Amino acid sequence: MAQVVRFSVSLEAELLEQFDGYCRAHRYPTRSEAVRHLIREKLTQESWQADERQVTATLTLVYDHHRSQLVSRLLDLQHDYAEQVVSTLHVHLDHDRCLEVIVLRGSARQLRRVADELQSLKGVHQGHLVVASGESPHGS
Ligand code: NI
């Protein structure tokens, strides 16, 4: 069981009265129960919003271009996500391997999905998604 820590909070009497009213209305057995619930709800909401924020990222892939169907699968997927794929840089590393850097823009959630799909293709040796920090001014 997780360790429970006590902490005290200072509130204006009027705010506490309103909070007690809230606890009664929602049938919380104790203030602690209500505070726990409200904190969890707020944190979940925050992480959900972080997931929806618009970001720019690069996805770096190293793959074996001899692997049958891989190159066309990679291309098909990039066309499926044409709205998110901004640009692609391709470098022929050696006889077998290609390096591809794909610049992506969209919600953090979407980009993780695109990256997961591309990285999980058979023949992809490495995949790294790097999300640029900070808010994009191009968010829609
Ligand atoms: Ni190549």
Coordinates of N, CA, C and O and ligand atoms in Angstrom, one line a residue:
M1 N 0.8 -1.2 0.0 CA 0.0 0.0 0.0 C 0.9 1.2 0.0 O 1.9 1.3 0.7
A2 N 0.5 2.3 -0.7 CA 1.2 3.5 -0.8 C 1.3 4.2 0.5 O 0.3 4.1 1.3
Q3 N 2.4 4.8 0.8 CA 2.6 5.6 2.0 C 1.7 6.8 2.0 O 1.6 7.5 1.0
V4 N 1.0 7.0 3.2 CA 0.1 8.2 3.3 C 0.8 9.2 4.1 O 1.4 9.0 5.1
V5 N 0.8 10.4 3.5 CA 1.5 11.6 4.2 C 0.5 12.6 4.6 O -0.5 12.9 3.8
R6 N 0.6 13.1 5.8 CA -0.3 14.2 6.2 C 0.3 15.6 5.9 O 1.5 15.7 6.1
F7 N -0.5 16.5 5.5 CA 0.0 17.9 5.4 C -1.2 18.8 5.8 O -2.3 18.4 5.7
S8 N -0.8 20.0 6.2 CA -1.9 20.9 6.6 C -2.1 22.0 5.6 O -1.1 22.3 4.9
V9 N -3.3 22.5 5.5 CA -3.6 23.5 4.5 C -4.2 24.7 5.2 O -5.1 24.5 6.0
S10 N -3.8 25.9 4.8 CA -4.5 27.1 5.4 C -5.5 27.6 4.4 O -5.2 27.8 3.2
L11 N -6.7 27.8 4.9 CA -7.8 28.3 4.0 C -8.5 29.4 4.7 O -8.6 29.5 5.9
E12 N -9.1 30.3 3.9 CA -10.1 31.3 4.5 C -11.3 30.5 5.0 O -11.7 29.5 4.3
A13 N -11.8 31.0 6.1 CA -13.0 30.3 6.7 C -14.1 30.1 5.7 O -14.8 29.0 5.7
E14 N -14.3 31.1 4.9 CA -15.5 31.1 4.0 C -15.3 30.0 2.9 O -16.2 29.3 2.5
L15 N -14.0 29.9 2.5 CA -13.7 28.9 1.4 C -13.8 27.5 2.0 O -14.4 26.6 1.3
L16 N -13.4 27.3 3.3 CA -13.5 26.0 3.9 C -15.0 25.7 4.1 O -15.4 24.5 3.8
E17 N -15.8 26.6 4.4 CA -17.3 26.4 4.5 C -17.9 25.9 3.2 O -18.6 25.0 3.1
Q18 N -17.4 26.6 2.1 CA -17.9 26.2 0.8 C -17.4 24.8 0.4 O -18.2 24.0 -0.1
F19 N -16.2 24.5 0.8 CA -15.6 23.2 0.6 C -16.4 22.1 1.3 O -16.7 21.0 0.8
D20 N -16.7 22.4 2.6 CA -17.5 21.4 3.4 C -18.9 21.2 2.8 O -19.4 20.1 2.7
G21 N -19.4 22.2 2.2 CA -20.7 22.1 1.5 C -20.6 21.2 0.3 O -21.4 20.3 0.0
Y22 N -19.4 21.4 -0.4 CA -19.1 20.5 -1.6 C -19.0 19.1 -1.1 O -19.5 18.2 -1.8
C23 N -18.3 18.8 0.0 CA -18.1 17.5 0.5 C -19.4 16.8 0.8 O -19.6 15.6 0.5
R24 N -20.3 17.6 1.4 CA -21.6 17.0 1.8 C -22.4 16.7 0.5 O -23.0 15.6 0.4
A25 N -22.4 17.7 -0.4 CA -23.2 17.5 -1.6 C -22.7 16.3 -2.4 O -23.6 15.6 -3.0
H26 N -21.4 16.0 -2.4 CA -20.9 14.9 -3.1 C -20.7 13.6 -2.3 O -20.1 12.7 -2.7
R27 N -21.2 13.7 -1.0 CA -21.2 12.6 -0.1 C -19.8 12.0 0.2 O -19.6 10.8 0.2
Y28 N -18.8 12.9 0.3 CA -17.5 12.4 0.7 C -17.5 12.2 2.2 O -18.0 13.0 2.9
P29 N -17.0 11.0 2.6 CA -17.0 10.7 4.0 C -16.1 11.6 4.8 O -16.4 11.9 6.0
T30 N -15.0 12.1 4.2 CA -14.1 13.0 4.9 C -13.5 14.0 3.9 O -13.6 13.8 2.7
R31 N -13.0 15.1 4.5 CA -12.4 16.1 3.6 C -11.2 15.5 2.9 O -11.0 15.8 1.7
S32 N -10.4 14.6 3.6 CA -9.3 14.0 2.9 C -9.7 13.3 1.6 O -9.0 13.3 0.6
E33 N -10.8 12.5 1.7 CA -11.3 11.8 0.6 C -11.6 12.7 -0.6 O -11.2 12.5 -1.7
A34 N -12.2 13.8 -0.3 CA -12.6 14.8 -1.3 C -11.3 15.5 -1.9 O -11.2 15.6 -3.1
V35 N -10.4 15.8 -1.1 CA -9.1 16.4 -1.6 C -8.4 15.5 -2.5 O -7.9 15.8 -3.5
R36 N -8.3 14.2 -2.0 CA -7.6 13.2 -2.8 C -8.3 13.1 -4.2 O -7.6 13.1 -5.2
H37 N -9.6 13.0 -4.2 CA -10.3 12.9 -5.5 C -10.1 14.1 -6.4 O -9.8 13.9 -7.6
L38 N -10.2 15.3 -5.8 CA -10.0 16.5 -6.6 C -8.6 16.6 -7.2 O -8.4 17.0 -8.3
I39 N -7.6 16.2 -6.4 CA -6.2 16.3 -6.8 C -6.0 15.4 -8.0 O -5.5 15.7 -9.0
R40 N -6.5 14.1 -7.8 CA -6.3 13.1 -8.9 C -7.0 13.6 -10.2 O -6.5 13.5 -11.3
E41 N -8.2 14.1 -10.0 CA -9.0 14.6 -11.2 C -8.2 15.7 -11.9 O -8.1 15.7 -13.1
K42 N -7.7 16.6 -11.2 CA -7.0 17.7 -11.7 C -5.7 17.3 -12.5 O -5.4 17.7 -13.6
L43 N -5.0 16.4 -11.8 CA -3.8 15.9 -12.4 C -4.0 15.1 -13.7 O -3.3 15.2 -14.7
T44 N -5.1 14.3 -13.7 CA -5.5 13.5 -14.9 C -5.8 14.5 -16.1 O -5.4 14.3 -17.2
Q45 N -6.6 15.5 -15.7 CA -7.0 16.5 -16.7 C -5.8 17.2 -17.3 O -5.7 17.5 -18.5
E46 N -4.8 17.6 -16.4 CA -3.6 18.3 -16.9 C -2.8 17.4 -17.8 O -2.3 17.9 -18.9
S47 N -2.6 16.1 -17.5 CA -1.8 15.3 -18.4 C -2.6 15.0 -19.7 O -1.9 14.9 -20.8
W48 N -3.9 15.0 -19.7 CA -4.7 14.9 -20.9 C -4.5 16.1 -21.8 O -4.3 16.0 -23.0
Q49 N -4.5 17.3 -21.2 CA -4.2 18.5 -21.9 C -2.8 18.6 -22.5 O -2.6 19.0 -23.6
A50 N -1.8 18.1 -21.8 CA -0.5 18.0 -22.3 C -0.4 17.1 -23.5 O 0.3 17.4 -24.4
D51 N -1.2 16.1 -23.5 CA -1.3 15.2 -24.6 C -1.8 15.8 -25.9 O -1.5 15.4 -27.0
E52 N -2.7 16.8 -25.7 CA -3.4 17.4 -26.8 C -2.7 18.6 -27.3 O -3.1 19.2 -28.3
R53 N -1.6 19.0 -26.6 CA -0.9 20.3 -27.0 C -0.2 20.0 -28.4 O 0.3 18.9 -28.6
Q54 N -0.1 21.0 -29.2 CA 0.5 20.9 -30.5 C 2.0 21.0 -30.3 O 2.5 21.9 -29.7
V55 N 2.7 20.1 -30.9 CA 4.2 20.1 -30.8 C 4.8 19.8 -32.2 O 4.1 19.3 -33.1
T56 N 6.1 20.0 -32.2 CA 6.9 19.7 -33.4 C 7.9 18.7 -32.9 O 8.4 18.8 -31.8
A57 N 8.1 17.7 -33.7 CA 9.1 16.6 -33.3 C 9.8 16.1 -34.5 O 9.4 16.3 -35.6
T58 N 10.9 15.4 -34.2 CA 11.6 14.6 -35.2 C 11.6 13.1 -34.9 O 11.7 12.8 -33.7
L59 N 11.4 12.3 -35.9 CA 11.4 10.9 -35.7 C 12.6 10.4 -36.5 O 12.6 10.6 -37.7
T60 N 13.6 9.8 -35.9 CA 14.8 9.3 -36.6 C 14.7 7.8 -36.7 O 14.5 7.1 -35.7
L61 N 14.8 7.3 -37.9 CA 14.7 5.9 -38.1 C 15.9 5.4 -38.8 O 16.4 6.0 -39.7
V62 N 16.4 4.2 -38.4 CA 17.4 3.5 -39.1 C 16.8 2.2 -39.5 O 16.3 1.5 -38.7
Y63 N 16.8 1.9 -40.8 CA 16.2 0.7 -41.3 C 17.0 0.0 -42.4 O 17.8 0.6 -43.1
D64 N 16.6 -1.2 -42.7 CA 17.2 -2.0 -43.7 C 16.3 -1.9 -45.0 O 15.2 -2.4 -45.0
H65 N 16.8 -1.3 -46.0 CA 15.9 -1.0 -47.1 C 15.8 -2.3 -48.0 O 15.0 -2.3 -49.0
H66 N 16.5 -3.4 -47.7 CA 16.3 -4.6 -48.5 C 15.1 -5.4 -47.9 O 14.6 -6.3 -48.6
R67 N 14.7 -5.1 -46.7 CA 13.6 -5.8 -46.1 C 12.4 -5.6 -47.0 O 12.0 -4.5 -47.3
S68 N 11.8 -6.8 -47.4 CA 10.7 -6.7 -48.4 C 9.5 -5.9 -47.9 O 9.2 -6.0 -46.7
Q69 N 9.0 -5.1 -48.7 CA 7.8 -4.2 -48.4 C 8.1 -3.1 -47.4 O 7.2 -2.2 -47.2
L70 N 9.2 -3.1 -46.8 CA 9.4 -2.0 -45.7 C 9.4 -0.6 -46.3 O 8.7 0.2 -45.7
V71 N 10.1 -0.4 -47.4 CA 10.2 1.0 -47.9 C 8.8 1.4 -48.3 O 8.4 2.6 -48.0
S72 N 8.0 0.5 -49.0 CA 6.7 1.0 -49.4 C 5.8 1.1 -48.2 O 4.9 2.0 -48.2
R73 N 5.9 0.3 -47.1 CA 5.1 0.5 -45.9 C 5.4 1.8 -45.3 O 4.5 2.5 -44.8
L74 N 6.7 2.2 -45.2 CA 7.1 3.4 -44.6 C 6.5 4.6 -45.4 O 6.0 5.6 -44.8
L75 N 6.6 4.5 -46.7 CA 6.0 5.5 -47.6 C 4.5 5.6 -47.4 O 3.9 6.7 -47.3
D76 N 3.8 4.5 -47.4 CA 2.4 4.5 -47.3 C 1.9 5.1 -46.0 O 1.0 6.0 -46.0
L77 N 2.6 4.8 -44.9 CA 2.3 5.4 -43.6 C 2.5 6.9 -43.6 O 1.7 7.6 -43.1
Q78 N 3.6 7.3 -44.2 CA 3.9 8.7 -44.2 C 2.8 9.5 -45.0 O 2.4 10.6 -44.7
H79 N 2.3 8.8 -46.1 CA 1.2 9.4 -46.8 C -0.1 9.4 -46.1 O -0.9 10.3 -46.1
D80 N -0.3 8.3 -45.3 CA -1.5 8.3 -44.4 C -1.5 9.4 -43.4 O -2.6 9.9 -43.1
Y81 N -0.3 9.8 -43.0 CA -0.2 10.9 -42.0 C 0.3 12.1 -42.6 O 1.1 12.9 -42.0
A82 N -0.1 12.4 -43.9 CA 0.4 13.5 -44.6 C 0.3 14.9 -43.8 O 1.1 15.8 -44.0
E83 N -0.8 15.0 -43.0 CA -1.0 16.2 -42.3 C 0.0 16.4 -41.2 O 0.3 17.5 -40.8
Q84 N 0.5 15.3 -40.7 CA 1.5 15.4 -39.6 C 3.0 15.4 -40.1 O 3.8 16.0 -39.5
V85 N 3.2 14.8 -41.3 CA 4.6 14.7 -41.8 C 4.9 16.0 -42.5 O 4.3 16.4 -43.5
V86 N 5.8 16.8 -42.0 CA 6.2 18.1 -42.5 C 7.3 17.9 -43.6 O 7.2 18.4 -44.7
S87 N 8.3 17.1 -43.3 CA 9.4 16.9 -44.2 C 10.2 15.6 -43.8 O 10.1 15.2 -42.7
T88 N 10.9 15.1 -44.8 CA 11.7 13.9 -44.6 C 13.0 14.1 -45.2 O 13.2 14.6 -46.3
L89 N 14.0 13.7 -44.4 CA 15.4 13.7 -44.9 C 15.9 12.3 -44.9 O 15.7 11.5 -44.0
H90 N 16.4 11.9 -46.1 CA 16.9 10.5 -46.2 C 18.4 10.4 -46.5 O 18.9 11.2 -47.3
V91 N 19.1 9.6 -45.8 CA 20.5 9.4 -46.0 C 20.8 7.9 -46.2 O 20.3 7.1 -45.4
H92 N 21.5 7.6 -47.2 CA 21.9 6.2 -47.4 C 23.1 5.9 -46.6 O 24.2 6.3 -47.0
L93 N 23.0 5.2 -45.5 CA 24.1 5.0 -44.6 C 25.2 4.1 -45.1 O 26.4 4.4 -45.1
D94 N 24.8 3.0 -45.6 CA 25.7 2.1 -46.3 C 24.9 1.2 -47.2 O 23.8 1.5 -47.6
H95 N 25.5 0.1 -47.6 CA 24.9 -0.8 -48.6 C 23.4 -1.2 -48.2 O 22.6 -1.3 -49.0
D96 N 23.3 -1.5 -46.9 CA 22.0 -2.0 -46.4 C 21.1 -1.0 -45.7 O 19.9 -1.1 -45.8
R97 N 21.7 -0.1 -45.0 CA 20.9 0.7 -44.1 C 20.7 2.1 -44.6 O 21.5 2.8 -45.2
C98 N 19.4 2.6 -44.2 CA 19.1 4.0 -44.5 C 18.8 4.7 -43.2 O 18.3 4.0 -42.2
L99 N 19.0 6.0 -43.2 CA 18.7 6.8 -42.0 C 17.6 7.8 -42.5 O 17.8 8.4 -43.6
E100 N 16.5 7.9 -41.8 CA 15.5 8.8 -42.2 C 15.1 9.7 -41.0 O 14.9 9.2 -39.9
V101 N 15.1 11.0 -41.2 CA 14.7 11.9 -40.2 C 13.4 12.5 -40.7 O 13.4 13.2 -41.7
I102 N 12.3 12.3 -39.9 CA 11.0 12.8 -40.3 C 10.6 13.9 -39.4 O 10.6 13.7 -38.1
V103 N 10.3 15.0 -39.9 CA 9.8 16.1 -39.0 C 8.3 16.1 -39.0 O 7.6 16.0 -40.0
L104 N 7.8 16.0 -37.8 CA 6.3 15.9 -37.6 C 5.8 17.0 -36.8 O 6.4 17.6 -36.0
R105 N 4.5 17.3 -37.1 CA 3.8 18.4 -36.3 C 2.4 17.9 -36.1 O 1.7 17.4 -37.0
G106 N 1.9 18.1 -34.8 CA 0.6 17.7 -34.5 C 0.5 17.6 -33.0 O 1.3 18.1 -32.3
S107 N -0.6 17.0 -32.5 CA -0.7 16.8 -31.0 C 0.3 15.8 -30.6 O 0.6 14.8 -31.3
A108 N 0.7 15.9 -29.4 CA 1.7 15.0 -28.8 C 1.2 13.6 -28.9 O 1.9 12.6 -29.2
R109 N -0.1 13.4 -28.6 CA -0.7 12.1 -28.7 C -0.7 11.5 -30.1 O -0.2 10.3 -30.3
Q110 N -1.0 12.3 -31.1 CA -1.0 11.8 -32.5 C 0.4 11.4 -32.9 O 0.6 10.4 -33.6
L111 N 1.4 12.3 -32.6 CA 2.8 12.0 -33.0 C 3.3 10.8 -32.4 O 4.1 10.1 -33.0
R112 N 3.0 10.5 -31.1 CA 3.4 9.3 -30.5 C 2.9 8.1 -31.3 O 3.5 7.1 -31.4
R113 N 1.6 8.2 -31.7 CA 1.0 7.1 -32.5 C 1.7 6.9 -33.8 O 2.0 5.8 -34.2
V114 N 2.0 8.0 -34.5 CA 2.7 7.9 -35.8 C 4.0 7.2 -35.6 O 4.4 6.3 -36.3
A115 N 4.8 7.7 -34.5 CA 6.1 7.2 -34.3 C 6.0 5.7 -33.9 O 6.8 4.9 -34.4
D116 N 5.0 5.3 -33.1 CA 4.9 3.9 -32.7 C 4.7 3.0 -34.0 O 5.2 1.9 -34.1
E117 N 3.8 3.5 -34.9 CA 3.5 2.7 -36.1 C 4.7 2.5 -37.0 O 5.0 1.4 -37.5
L118 N 5.5 3.6 -37.2 CA 6.6 3.6 -38.0 C 7.8 2.7 -37.4 O 8.4 1.9 -38.1
Q119 N 8.0 2.9 -36.1 CA 9.1 2.2 -35.4 C 8.9 0.7 -35.3 O 9.8 -0.1 -35.2
S120 N 7.6 0.3 -35.3 CA 7.3 -1.1 -35.0 C 7.3 -1.9 -36.3 O 7.2 -3.1 -36.3
L121 N 7.6 -1.3 -37.5 CA 7.6 -2.1 -38.7 C 8.9 -3.0 -38.7 O 9.9 -2.6 -38.2
K122 N 8.7 -4.2 -39.2 CA 9.8 -5.1 -39.3 C 10.9 -4.6 -40.2 O 10.7 -4.2 -41.3
G123 N 12.2 -4.6 -39.7 CA 13.3 -4.1 -40.5 C 13.8 -2.7 -40.0 O 14.8 -2.3 -40.4
V124 N 13.0 -2.1 -39.1 CA 13.4 -0.8 -38.5 C 14.3 -1.2 -37.3 O 13.8 -1.8 -36.4
H125 N 15.6 -0.8 -37.4 CA 16.5 -1.1 -36.3 C 16.4 -0.2 -35.2 O 16.6 -0.6 -34.0
Q126 N 16.2 1.1 -35.5 CA 16.2 2.1 -34.4 C 15.1 3.1 -34.7 O 14.9 3.4 -35.9
G127 N 14.6 3.7 -33.7 CA 13.6 4.7 -33.8 C 13.6 5.6 -32.6 O 13.6 5.1 -31.5
H128 N 13.8 6.9 -32.8 CA 13.8 7.8 -31.7 C 12.9 9.0 -32.0 O 13.1 9.7 -33.0
L129 N 12.0 9.3 -31.1 CA 11.1 10.4 -31.3 C 11.6 11.5 -30.3 O 11.8 11.3 -29.1
V130 N 11.9 12.7 -30.9 CA 12.3 13.8 -30.0 C 11.3 14.9 -30.2 O 11.1 15.4 -31.3
V131 N 10.7 15.3 -29.1 CA 9.6 16.3 -29.1 C 10.3 17.6 -28.7 O 10.9 17.7 -27.7
A132 N 10.1 18.6 -29.6 CA 10.6 20.0 -29.2 C 9.8 20.5 -28.1 O 8.6 20.4 -28.1
S133 N 10.5 21.0 -27.1 CA 9.8 21.5 -25.9 C 9.1 22.9 -26.2 O 9.5 23.6 -27.1
G134 N 8.2 23.2 -25.4 CA 7.5 24.5 -25.5 C 6.3 24.5 -26.5 O 6.2 23.5 -27.2
E135 N 5.5 25.5 -26.4 CA 4.3 25.5 -27.2 C 4.6 25.9 -28.6 O 5.4 26.8 -28.9
S136 N 3.9 25.3 -29.6 CA 4.1 25.7 -30.9 C 3.1 26.8 -31.2 O 1.9 26.7 -30.8
P137 N 3.5 27.9 -31.9 CA 2.6 28.9 -32.2 C 1.6 28.6 -33.3 O 0.7 29.3 -33.7
H138 N 1.8 27.4 -33.9 CA 1.0 27.0 -35.1 C -0.1 26.1 -34.7 O -0.7 25.4 -35.5
G139 N -0.4 25.9 -33.4 CA -1.4 25.0 -32.9 C -2.8 25.4 -33.5 O -3.1 26.5 -33.7
S140 N -3.5 24.3 -33.8 CA -4.8 24.6 -34.4 C -5.9 24.2 -33.5 O -5.7 23.4 -32.6
Ligands
NI1 NI 18.5 4.8 -48.5

